[in-house]
């Protein structure tokens, strides 16, 4: 459903990130994919069709299943160490790309499927060592449910703010390091905000389902105008 290429500065190199309709996020090493291409012709099918069912696909070096709906957008910070993902389930996930290359950490992480509107119930089902967080053990943190589909995201303000566009036409603003809930919001779009394009640290363009492209200034929040649209 979504594909994103990491920068070369990332701990994973210029790997690919995919997000699907079921909320799975996977990181793919393209070198492994190329190498496997020459082997497939000589590979033997397993005698048991269920062998390897729980194994990661060839080329996949990390798998997170922490969302319950389709992945809508990806963003990465300037040094390529942190990946952000928005989802139609109303949550933002922040993923530590250094976790992928860290020894003795799981290559497949799955969060229990619970009602995301009740974060206490969700956390109760995640078994963590005393004093540890999901960031320490599983390489991610997840926001509270925003009661609105998050459809797009972009870093602004020198990476200190993450802007998310929603189904209800609201620009939700997260502050770096405080991912549990938003720190500010800017309503005003009459339809969903499906795409965001950063122009500079203070300005983004928004693509909305009403067919219009708007210029928006952030903090202080102001609609600068409509650039154009699609009839």
C-alpha positions as a Python dict, from the first residue, in 0.01 Angstrom:
ca = {
    (1, 'X'): (0, 0, 0),
    (2, 'X'): (297, 232, 68),
    (3, 'X'): (663, 221, -41),
    (4, 'X'): (947, 441, 81),
    (5, 'X'): (1324, 439, 25),
    (6, 'X'): (1548, 508, 322),
    (7, 'X'): (1845, 744, 277),
    (8, 'X'): (2195, 598, 245),
    (9, 'X'): (2277, 746, 589),
    (10, 'X'): (2025, 512, 753),
    (11, 'X'): (2161, 225, 970),
    (12, 'X'): (1985, -1, 718),
    (13, 'X'): (2145, 171, 419),
    (14, 'X'): (1922, 264, 127),
    (15, 'X'): (1675, -13, 206),
    (16, 'X'): (1309, -9, 108),
    (17, 'X'): (1023, 22, 356),
    (18, 'X'): (678, -113, 274),
    (19, 'X'): (346, -72, 451),
    (20, 'X'): (43, -284, 364),
    (21, 'X'): (-333, -286, 408),
    (22, 'X'): (-311, -497, 725),
    (23, 'X'): (-76, -257, 906),
    (24, 'X'): (247, -451, 849),
    (25, 'X'): (569, -249, 815),
    (26, 'X'): (865, -428, 659),
    (27, 'X'): (1219, -326, 575),
    (28, 'X'): (1375, -485, 268),
    (29, 'X'): (1744, -521, 184),
    (30, 'X'): (1753, -492, -195),
    (31, 'X'): (2095, -662, -212),
    (32, 'X'): (1947, -977, -58),
    (33, 'X'): (1660, -964, -306),
    (34, 'X'): (1902, -945, -601),
    (35, 'X'): (2112, -1232, -465),
    (36, 'X'): (1808, -1451, -414),
    (37, 'X'): (1700, -1402, -775),
    (38, 'X'): (1978, -1626, -902),
    (39, 'X'): (1905, -1896, -644),
    (40, 'X'): (1535, -1940, -696),
    (41, 'X'): (1570, -2149, -1010),
    (42, 'X'): (1764, -2416, -817),
    (43, 'X'): (1572, -2393, -490),
    (44, 'X'): (1365, -2690, -376),
    (45, 'X'): (1015, -2662, -242),
    (46, 'X'): (979, -2775, 118),
    (47, 'X'): (827, -3117, 170),
    (48, 'X'): (584, -2968, 419),
    (49, 'X'): (395, -2662, 284),
    (50, 'X'): (381, -2520, 639),
    (51, 'X'): (760, -2521, 678),
    (52, 'X'): (888, -2166, 708),
    (53, 'X'): (539, -2023, 737),
    (54, 'X'): (644, -1797, 1026),
    (55, 'X'): (975, -1699, 869),
    (56, 'X'): (1031, -1356, 718),
    (57, 'X'): (1017, -1338, 336),
    (58, 'X'): (1347, -1336, 151),
    (59, 'X'): (1507, -992, 166),
    (60, 'X'): (1298, -874, 463),
    (61, 'X'): (1532, -776, 747),
    (62, 'X'): (1271, -639, 991),
    (63, 'X'): (896, -671, 1040),
    (64, 'X'): (673, -469, 1273),
    (65, 'X'): (302, -550, 1311),
    (66, 'X'): (179, -284, 1551),
    (67, 'X'): (-103, -123, 1350),
    (68, 'X'): (-455, -249, 1284),
    (69, 'X'): (-535, -79, 952),
    (70, 'X'): (-360, 26, 633),
    (71, 'X'): (-35, 225, 642),
    (72, 'X'): (-82, 567, 483),
    (73, 'X'): (257, 743, 481),
    (74, 'X'): (622, 731, 588),
    (75, 'X'): (878, 994, 688),
    (76, 'X'): (1237, 968, 814),
    (77, 'X'): (1445, 1209, 1021),
    (78, 'X'): (1753, 1392, 891),
    (79, 'X'): (2009, 1135, 1011),
    (80, 'X'): (1804, 841, 886),
    (81, 'X'): (1782, 672, 1226),
    (82, 'X'): (1411, 716, 1297),
    (83, 'X'): (1118, 616, 1076),
    (84, 'X'): (768, 759, 1122),
    (85, 'X'): (454, 584, 997),
    (86, 'X'): (96, 704, 993),
    (87, 'X'): (-200, 470, 980),
    (88, 'X'): (-572, 473, 917),
    (89, 'X'): (-622, 321, 1264),
    (90, 'X'): (-562, 672, 1403),
    (91, 'X'): (-213, 620, 1544),
    (92, 'X'): (142, 726, 1468),
    (93, 'X'): (432, 485, 1514),
    (94, 'X'): (794, 591, 1563),
    (95, 'X'): (1043, 317, 1469),
    (96, 'X'): (1409, 293, 1569),
    (97, 'X'): (1605, 189, 1258),
    (98, 'X'): (1916, 119, 1471),
    (99, 'X'): (1714, -165, 1626),
    (100, 'X'): (1729, -353, 1294),
    (101, 'X'): (2106, -408, 1314),
    (102, 'X'): (2120, -453, 1691),
    (103, 'X'): (2220, -799, 1813),
    (104, 'X'): (1985, -1017, 2018),
    (105, 'X'): (1672, -826, 1914),
    (106, 'X'): (1370, -984, 1742),
    (107, 'X'): (1344, -943, 1365),
    (108, 'X'): (964, -977, 1385),
    (109, 'X'): (766, -771, 1636),
    (110, 'X'): (390, -805, 1678),
    (111, 'X'): (165, -604, 1908),
    (112, 'X'): (-150, -768, 2047),
    (113, 'X'): (-464, -663, 1859),
    (114, 'X'): (-668, -473, 2114),
    (115, 'X'): (-895, -171, 2121),
    (116, 'X'): (-655, 118, 2051),
    (117, 'X'): (-902, 357, 2215),
    (118, 'X'): (-808, 191, 2545),
    (119, 'X'): (-427, 226, 2568),
    (120, 'X'): (-417, 82, 2922),
    (121, 'X'): (-561, -247, 2793),
    (122, 'X'): (-309, -253, 2511),
    (123, 'X'): (-8, -196, 2735),
    (124, 'X'): (-129, -460, 2979),
    (125, 'X'): (-89, -727, 2709),
    (126, 'X'): (265, -623, 2612),
    (127, 'X'): (512, -813, 2828),
    (128, 'X'): (814, -595, 2904),
    (129, 'X'): (1105, -634, 3147),
    (130, 'X'): (1083, -407, 3450),
    (131, 'X'): (1191, -52, 3369),
    (132, 'X'): (1192, -112, 2993),
    (133, 'X'): (972, 41, 2722),
    (134, 'X'): (859, -80, 2381),
    (135, 'X'): (1132, 146, 2236),
    (136, 'X'): (1398, -44, 2432),
    (137, 'X'): (1268, -396, 2371),
    (138, 'X'): (1084, -381, 2038),
    (139, 'X'): (1225, -72, 1868),
    (140, 'X'): (910, 138, 1851),
    (141, 'X'): (671, 370, 2030),
    (142, 'X'): (310, 432, 1930),
    (143, 'X'): (87, 731, 1990),
    (144, 'X'): (-254, 726, 2151),
    (145, 'X'): (-545, 687, 1913),
    (146, 'X'): (-632, 1027, 1767),
    (147, 'X'): (-992, 926, 1686),
    (148, 'X'): (-923, 1026, 1325),
    (149, 'X'): (-743, 854, 1037),
    (150, 'X'): (-388, 985, 993),
    (151, 'X'): (-320, 999, 619),
    (152, 'X'): (6, 1191, 565),
    (153, 'X'): (310, 1319, 754),
    (154, 'X'): (605, 1557, 723),
    (155, 'X'): (880, 1683, 953),
    (156, 'X'): (906, 2060, 1002),
    (157, 'X'): (1078, 2307, 1237),
    (158, 'X'): (1423, 2146, 1195),
    (159, 'X'): (1279, 1804, 1279),
    (160, 'X'): (1138, 1912, 1615),
    (161, 'X'): (775, 1882, 1496),
    (162, 'X'): (597, 1612, 1299),
    (163, 'X'): (293, 1727, 1106),
    (164, 'X'): (15, 1477, 1026),
    (165, 'X'): (-281, 1531, 794),
    (166, 'X'): (-608, 1363, 885),
    (167, 'X'): (-933, 1237, 733),
    (168, 'X'): (-1126, 1517, 906),
    (169, 'X'): (-908, 1792, 752),
    (170, 'X'): (-705, 1862, 1065),
    (171, 'X'): (-329, 1916, 1074),
    (172, 'X'): (-210, 1744, 1392),
    (173, 'X'): (131, 1843, 1530),
    (174, 'X'): (349, 1610, 1740),
    (175, 'X'): (652, 1740, 1932),
    (176, 'X'): (974, 1537, 1907),
    (177, 'X'): (1014, 1302, 2202),
    (178, 'X'): (651, 1341, 2310),
    (179, 'X'): (484, 1093, 2080),
    (180, 'X'): (195, 990, 2303),
    (181, 'X'): (-34, 1272, 2197),
    (182, 'X'): (-34, 1584, 1981),
    (183, 'X'): (91, 1918, 2114),
    (184, 'X'): (-107, 2135, 1870),
    (185, 'X'): (-367, 2111, 1596),
    (186, 'X'): (-472, 2327, 1303),
    (187, 'X'): (-826, 2262, 1172),
    (188, 'X'): (-961, 2433, 864),
    (189, 'X'): (-940, 2203, 563),
    (190, 'X'): (-1293, 2112, 449),
    (191, 'X'): (-1184, 1763, 336),
    (192, 'X'): (-920, 1503, 413),
    (193, 'X'): (-550, 1597, 389),
    (194, 'X'): (-410, 1317, 176),
    (195, 'X'): (-62, 1455, 102),
    (196, 'X'): (195, 1691, 257),
    (197, 'X'): (498, 1850, 90),
    (198, 'X'): (752, 2042, 299),
    (199, 'X'): (864, 2368, 138),
    (200, 'X'): (1076, 2497, 426),
    (201, 'X'): (1083, 2468, 806),
    (202, 'X'): (772, 2683, 843),
    (203, 'X'): (569, 2607, 530),
    (204, 'X'): (405, 2303, 373),
    (205, 'X'): (177, 2238, 79),
    (206, 'X'): (-130, 2026, 147),
    (207, 'X'): (-313, 1808, -103),
    (208, 'X'): (-676, 1762, -7),
    (209, 'X'): (-952, 1537, -135),
    (210, 'X'): (-1148, 1847, -239),
    (211, 'X'): (-894, 1875, -524),
    (212, 'X'): (-715, 2186, -395),
    (213, 'X'): (-348, 2245, -315),
    (214, 'X'): (-299, 2490, -28),
    (215, 'X'): (2, 2664, 126),
    (216, 'X'): (6, 2654, 506),
    (217, 'X'): (234, 2829, 755),
    (218, 'X'): (300, 2654, 1085),
    (219, 'X'): (349, 2789, 1436),
    (220, 'X'): (203, 3046, 1408),
    (221, 'X'): (-60, 2856, 1208),
    (222, 'X'): (-199, 3034, 907),
    (223, 'X'): (-354, 2940, 574),
    (224, 'X'): (-151, 3135, 317),
    (225, 'X'): (-369, 3061, 19),
    (226, 'X'): (-478, 2819, -252),
    (227, 'X'): (-221, 2745, -522),
    (228, 'X'): (-451, 2560, -757),
    (229, 'X'): (-663, 2254, -793),
    (230, 'X'): (-805, 1970, -998),
    (231, 'X'): (-1159, 1996, -1129),
}
